[in-house]
């Protein structure tokens, strides 16, 4: 079973025969595939949207623009999709560098067909998980953006587990005022407890409660 029905696998390789063989293999198990003869061709199609489901199967060495250069171009532009690098003999060190910069996997030629299929499936799943986390983060940020600056101060202290009395002391306001702000926070952020509020704030920013 394919993990994402609308995923597109972009094969980027300057070797036409090898590229066709990869396309045939991926299509034979049901993937939608787009073929690109160069990194420039891939960029010209504007196929590198970070929100587009799928992944790149990318040759690490190509003329004009290498796979590593394409990865860096995409990373610098904030549009880095999951990448599975294809490497030749002696390219393992380059592949490790690519992994450090966010690639999902690398395969050294010659490799088994199943190894490629497994790597692609894992990369697509990783991309889907990343998009889900980003969507949850954006939704959490939107809910917290409804709060006034004072309500946000109260929210941070409440999320850290402080009772109203200590929140009031920390902010130099009355306990009654804290109670009012706290209720507004819960209503606007659509949460029912301090624990839910803490999870929401951490989802929006993992360092929010530091």
mmCIF file of C-alpha atoms in Angstrom:
data_model
loop_
_atom_site.group_PDB
_atom_site.id
_atom_site.type_symbol
_atom_site.label_atom_id
_atom_site.label_comp_id
_atom_site.label_asym_id
_atom_site.label_seq_id
_atom_site.Cartn_x
_atom_site.Cartn_y
_atom_site.Cartn_z
ATOM 1 C CA UNK A 1 0.000 0.000 0.000
ATOM 2 C CA UNK A 2 1.368 3.417 -0.956
ATOM 3 C CA UNK A 3 1.504 5.865 1.957
ATOM 4 C CA UNK A 4 0.234 8.911 0.022
ATOM 5 C CA UNK A 5 -2.024 8.551 -2.999
ATOM 6 C CA UNK A 6 -1.279 12.034 -4.371
ATOM 7 C CA UNK A 7 2.488 11.837 -3.863
ATOM 8 C CA UNK A 8 4.759 12.485 -6.833
ATOM 9 C CA UNK A 9 8.260 11.006 -6.958
ATOM 10 C CA UNK A 10 10.661 13.301 -8.836
ATOM 11 C CA UNK A 11 13.553 11.392 -10.378
ATOM 12 C CA UNK A 12 16.462 13.724 -11.160
ATOM 13 C CA UNK A 13 19.365 12.055 -13.002
ATOM 14 C CA UNK A 14 21.384 12.989 -16.099
ATOM 15 C CA UNK A 15 21.770 9.335 -17.165
ATOM 16 C CA UNK A 16 18.761 8.854 -19.445
ATOM 17 C CA UNK A 17 18.785 5.047 -19.429
ATOM 18 C CA UNK A 18 19.179 4.815 -15.663
ATOM 19 C CA UNK A 19 16.508 7.482 -15.174
ATOM 20 C CA UNK A 20 14.058 5.544 -17.333
ATOM 21 C CA UNK A 21 14.733 2.369 -15.352
ATOM 22 C CA UNK A 22 13.981 4.166 -12.082
ATOM 23 C CA UNK A 23 10.784 5.637 -13.498
ATOM 24 C CA UNK A 24 9.662 2.208 -14.745
ATOM 25 C CA UNK A 25 10.369 0.593 -11.357
ATOM 26 C CA UNK A 26 8.514 3.248 -9.370
ATOM 27 C CA UNK A 27 5.539 3.329 -11.720
ATOM 28 C CA UNK A 28 5.348 -0.487 -11.649
ATOM 29 C CA UNK A 29 4.306 -0.357 -7.983
ATOM 30 C CA UNK A 30 1.854 2.505 -8.426
ATOM 31 C CA UNK A 31 3.830 5.677 -7.726
ATOM 32 C CA UNK A 32 3.229 8.788 -9.805
ATOM 33 C CA UNK A 33 6.618 9.795 -11.206
ATOM 34 C CA UNK A 34 8.038 12.920 -12.846
ATOM 35 C CA UNK A 35 11.346 12.630 -14.697
ATOM 36 C CA UNK A 36 14.001 15.373 -14.847
ATOM 37 C CA UNK A 37 17.245 15.237 -16.827
ATOM 38 C CA UNK A 38 18.982 17.828 -14.644
ATOM 39 C CA UNK A 39 18.691 19.852 -11.460
ATOM 40 C CA UNK A 40 17.951 22.906 -13.595
ATOM 41 C CA UNK A 41 15.079 21.072 -15.260
ATOM 42 C CA UNK A 42 13.639 20.213 -11.857
ATOM 43 C CA UNK A 43 13.883 23.835 -10.702
ATOM 44 C CA UNK A 44 12.307 25.083 -13.939
ATOM 45 C CA UNK A 45 9.203 22.999 -13.258
ATOM 46 C CA UNK A 46 8.887 24.657 -9.805
ATOM 47 C CA UNK A 47 8.412 21.135 -8.463
ATOM 48 C CA UNK A 48 10.151 21.855 -5.167
ATOM 49 C CA UNK A 49 7.183 23.061 -3.152
ATOM 50 C CA UNK A 50 7.658 22.017 0.491
ATOM 51 C CA UNK A 51 3.905 21.371 0.685
ATOM 52 C CA UNK A 52 3.850 18.980 -2.272
ATOM 53 C CA UNK A 53 3.593 15.333 -1.159
ATOM 54 C CA UNK A 54 6.285 13.050 -2.503
ATOM 55 C CA UNK A 55 10.074 13.059 -2.624
ATOM 56 C CA UNK A 56 13.139 13.475 -4.821
ATOM 57 C CA UNK A 57 15.257 10.582 -6.027
ATOM 58 C CA UNK A 58 18.364 12.586 -6.807
ATOM 59 C CA UNK A 59 21.716 11.726 -8.382
ATOM 60 C CA UNK A 60 24.481 13.164 -6.222
ATOM 61 C CA UNK A 61 26.814 13.891 -9.177
ATOM 62 C CA UNK A 62 25.479 15.713 -12.235
ATOM 63 C CA UNK A 63 27.041 18.215 -14.628
ATOM 64 C CA UNK A 64 26.369 21.940 -14.218
ATOM 65 C CA UNK A 65 24.466 21.601 -10.914
ATOM 66 C CA UNK A 66 25.102 18.627 -8.634
ATOM 67 C CA UNK A 67 22.542 16.951 -6.430
ATOM 68 C CA UNK A 68 24.189 18.510 -3.387
ATOM 69 C CA UNK A 69 23.950 21.964 -4.951
ATOM 70 C CA UNK A 70 20.269 21.406 -5.707
ATOM 71 C CA UNK A 71 19.690 20.297 -2.119
ATOM 72 C CA UNK A 72 21.395 23.442 -0.827
ATOM 73 C CA UNK A 73 19.413 25.646 -3.231
ATOM 74 C CA UNK A 74 16.144 24.138 -2.044
ATOM 75 C CA UNK A 75 17.182 24.296 1.619
ATOM 76 C CA UNK A 76 18.165 27.960 1.331
ATOM 77 C CA UNK A 77 14.788 28.716 -0.233
ATOM 78 C CA UNK A 78 12.864 26.941 2.522
ATOM 79 C CA UNK A 79 11.459 24.366 0.095
ATOM 80 C CA UNK A 80 13.361 21.197 0.948
ATOM 81 C CA UNK A 81 11.328 18.072 0.128
ATOM 82 C CA UNK A 82 12.415 14.625 1.323
ATOM 83 C CA UNK A 83 15.408 13.437 -0.729
ATOM 84 C CA UNK A 84 16.800 9.982 -1.461
ATOM 85 C CA UNK A 85 20.257 10.373 -2.988
ATOM 86 C CA UNK A 86 21.689 7.961 -5.545
ATOM 87 C CA UNK A 87 25.462 7.697 -5.260
ATOM 88 C CA UNK A 88 28.226 6.118 -7.266
ATOM 89 C CA UNK A 89 31.382 4.443 -6.024
ATOM 90 C CA UNK A 90 33.358 6.782 -3.780
ATOM 91 C CA UNK A 91 30.481 9.170 -3.066
ATOM 92 C CA UNK A 92 29.588 7.881 0.399
ATOM 93 C CA UNK A 93 31.299 10.793 2.135
ATOM 94 C CA UNK A 94 29.248 13.214 0.035
ATOM 95 C CA UNK A 95 26.108 11.250 0.833
ATOM 96 C CA UNK A 96 26.791 11.479 4.562
ATOM 97 C CA UNK A 97 27.147 15.245 4.132
ATOM 98 C CA UNK A 98 23.787 15.284 2.352
ATOM 99 C CA UNK A 99 22.189 13.361 5.228
ATOM 100 C CA UNK A 100 23.510 15.938 7.691
ATOM 101 C CA UNK A 101 21.773 18.603 5.614
ATOM 102 C CA UNK A 102 18.399 16.873 5.756
ATOM 103 C CA UNK A 103 18.362 14.082 3.176
ATOM 104 C CA UNK A 104 16.334 11.022 4.133
ATOM 105 C CA UNK A 105 18.593 8.301 2.757
ATOM 106 C CA UNK A 106 21.210 7.427 0.168
ATOM 107 C CA UNK A 107 21.703 4.341 -1.963
ATOM 108 C CA UNK A 108 25.007 3.338 -3.537
ATOM 109 C CA UNK A 109 24.952 1.803 -7.010
ATOM 110 C CA UNK A 110 24.313 -0.983 -7.653
ATOM 111 C CA UNK A 111 21.360 -1.351 -5.309
ATOM 112 C CA UNK A 112 18.415 -3.717 -5.090
ATOM 113 C CA UNK A 113 15.092 -2.548 -6.490
ATOM 114 C CA UNK A 114 13.411 -3.183 -3.151
ATOM 115 C CA UNK A 115 15.964 -1.003 -1.378
ATOM 116 C CA UNK A 116 14.919 1.937 -3.541
ATOM 117 C CA UNK A 117 11.225 1.248 -3.097
ATOM 118 C CA UNK A 118 11.632 1.041 0.680
ATOM 119 C CA UNK A 119 13.667 4.260 0.788
ATOM 120 C CA UNK A 120 11.110 6.138 -1.304
ATOM 121 C CA UNK A 121 8.193 4.930 0.833
ATOM 122 C CA UNK A 122 10.012 5.994 4.002
ATOM 123 C CA UNK A 123 10.836 9.410 2.520
ATOM 124 C CA UNK A 124 7.238 10.036 1.499
ATOM 125 C CA UNK A 125 6.022 9.056 4.975
ATOM 126 C CA UNK A 126 8.569 11.403 6.540
ATOM 127 C CA UNK A 127 7.370 14.231 4.308
ATOM 128 C CA UNK A 128 3.752 13.579 5.290
ATOM 129 C CA UNK A 129 4.685 13.578 8.983
ATOM 130 C CA UNK A 130 6.607 16.847 8.565
ATOM 131 C CA UNK A 131 3.637 18.499 6.840
ATOM 132 C CA UNK A 132 1.328 17.306 9.612
ATOM 133 C CA UNK A 133 3.624 18.767 12.295
ATOM 134 C CA UNK A 134 3.864 22.057 10.417
ATOM 135 C CA UNK A 135 0.074 22.228 10.084
ATOM 136 C CA UNK A 136 -0.363 21.557 13.817
ATOM 137 C CA UNK A 137 2.239 24.209 14.648
ATOM 138 C CA UNK A 138 0.552 26.795 12.422
ATOM 139 C CA UNK A 139 -2.869 25.994 13.901
ATOM 140 C CA UNK A 140 -1.504 26.348 17.452
ATOM 141 C CA UNK A 141 0.128 29.665 16.595
ATOM 142 C CA UNK A 142 -3.140 30.939 15.142
ATOM 143 C CA UNK A 143 -5.042 30.079 18.332
ATOM 144 C CA UNK A 144 -2.451 31.770 20.549
ATOM 145 C CA UNK A 145 -2.419 34.829 18.293
ATOM 146 C CA UNK A 146 -5.962 35.559 19.532
ATOM 147 C CA UNK A 147 -4.578 36.397 22.979
ATOM 148 C CA UNK A 148 -3.712 39.907 24.091
ATOM 149 C CA UNK A 149 -0.146 40.529 25.334
ATOM 150 C CA UNK A 150 -1.319 40.366 28.972
ATOM 151 C CA UNK A 151 -3.329 37.195 28.322
ATOM 152 C CA UNK A 152 -0.246 35.638 26.756
ATOM 153 C CA UNK A 153 1.774 36.448 29.884
ATOM 154 C CA UNK A 154 -0.888 34.801 32.016
ATOM 155 C CA UNK A 155 -1.030 31.838 29.628
ATOM 156 C CA UNK A 156 2.714 31.169 29.933
ATOM 157 C CA UNK A 157 2.576 31.147 33.736
ATOM 158 C CA UNK A 158 -0.581 29.038 33.867
ATOM 159 C CA UNK A 159 0.950 26.577 31.399
ATOM 160 C CA UNK A 160 3.960 26.283 33.717
ATOM 161 C CA UNK A 161 1.601 25.096 36.444
ATOM 162 C CA UNK A 162 1.412 28.221 38.606
ATOM 163 C CA UNK A 163 -1.821 28.728 40.575
ATOM 164 C CA UNK A 164 -3.699 32.007 40.231
ATOM 165 C CA UNK A 165 -2.211 33.399 43.464
ATOM 166 C CA UNK A 166 1.360 33.000 42.189
ATOM 167 C CA UNK A 167 0.470 34.295 38.723
ATOM 168 C CA UNK A 168 -0.988 37.397 40.383
ATOM 169 C CA UNK A 169 2.168 37.883 42.427
ATOM 170 C CA UNK A 170 4.417 37.366 39.417
ATOM 171 C CA UNK A 171 2.539 39.916 37.284
ATOM 172 C CA UNK A 172 1.697 42.293 40.157
ATOM 173 C CA UNK A 173 -2.041 42.145 39.496
ATOM 174 C CA UNK A 174 -4.990 40.977 41.565
ATOM 175 C CA UNK A 175 -5.972 37.335 41.788
ATOM 176 C CA UNK A 176 -9.426 38.256 40.510
ATOM 177 C CA UNK A 177 -7.879 39.820 37.406
ATOM 178 C CA UNK A 178 -5.832 36.677 36.852
ATOM 179 C CA UNK A 179 -9.000 34.599 37.056
ATOM 180 C CA UNK A 180 -10.652 36.774 34.373
ATOM 181 C CA UNK A 181 -7.595 36.625 32.097
ATOM 182 C CA UNK A 182 -7.299 32.883 32.621
ATOM 183 C CA UNK A 183 -10.881 32.340 31.534
ATOM 184 C CA UNK A 184 -10.329 34.468 28.443
ATOM 185 C CA UNK A 185 -7.193 32.469 27.631
ATOM 186 C CA UNK A 186 -9.025 29.164 27.904
ATOM 187 C CA UNK A 187 -11.900 30.411 25.733
ATOM 188 C CA UNK A 188 -9.786 32.032 23.027
ATOM 189 C CA UNK A 189 -7.234 29.226 22.840
ATOM 190 C CA UNK A 190 -9.991 26.598 22.943
ATOM 191 C CA UNK A 191 -8.430 24.560 25.746
ATOM 192 C CA UNK A 192 -9.935 23.194 28.930
ATOM 193 C CA UNK A 193 -6.981 22.863 31.281
ATOM 194 C CA UNK A 194 -3.492 24.093 32.051
ATOM 195 C CA UNK A 195 -2.092 20.849 30.628
ATOM 196 C CA UNK A 196 -3.889 21.371 27.311
ATOM 197 C CA UNK A 197 -2.658 24.951 27.254
ATOM 198 C CA UNK A 198 0.914 23.791 27.838
ATOM 199 C CA UNK A 199 0.673 21.294 24.978
ATOM 200 C CA UNK A 200 -0.727 23.982 22.690
ATOM 201 C CA UNK A 201 2.061 26.427 23.529
ATOM 202 C CA UNK A 202 4.765 23.799 23.061
ATOM 203 C CA UNK A 203 3.254 22.787 19.742
ATOM 204 C CA UNK A 204 3.481 26.411 18.592
ATOM 205 C CA UNK A 205 7.010 26.835 19.967
ATOM 206 C CA UNK A 206 9.010 24.067 21.684
ATOM 207 C CA UNK A 207 10.896 26.748 23.640
ATOM 208 C CA UNK A 208 7.769 28.630 24.746
ATOM 209 C CA UNK A 209 7.942 27.511 28.373
ATOM 210 C CA UNK A 210 11.699 27.678 28.874
#
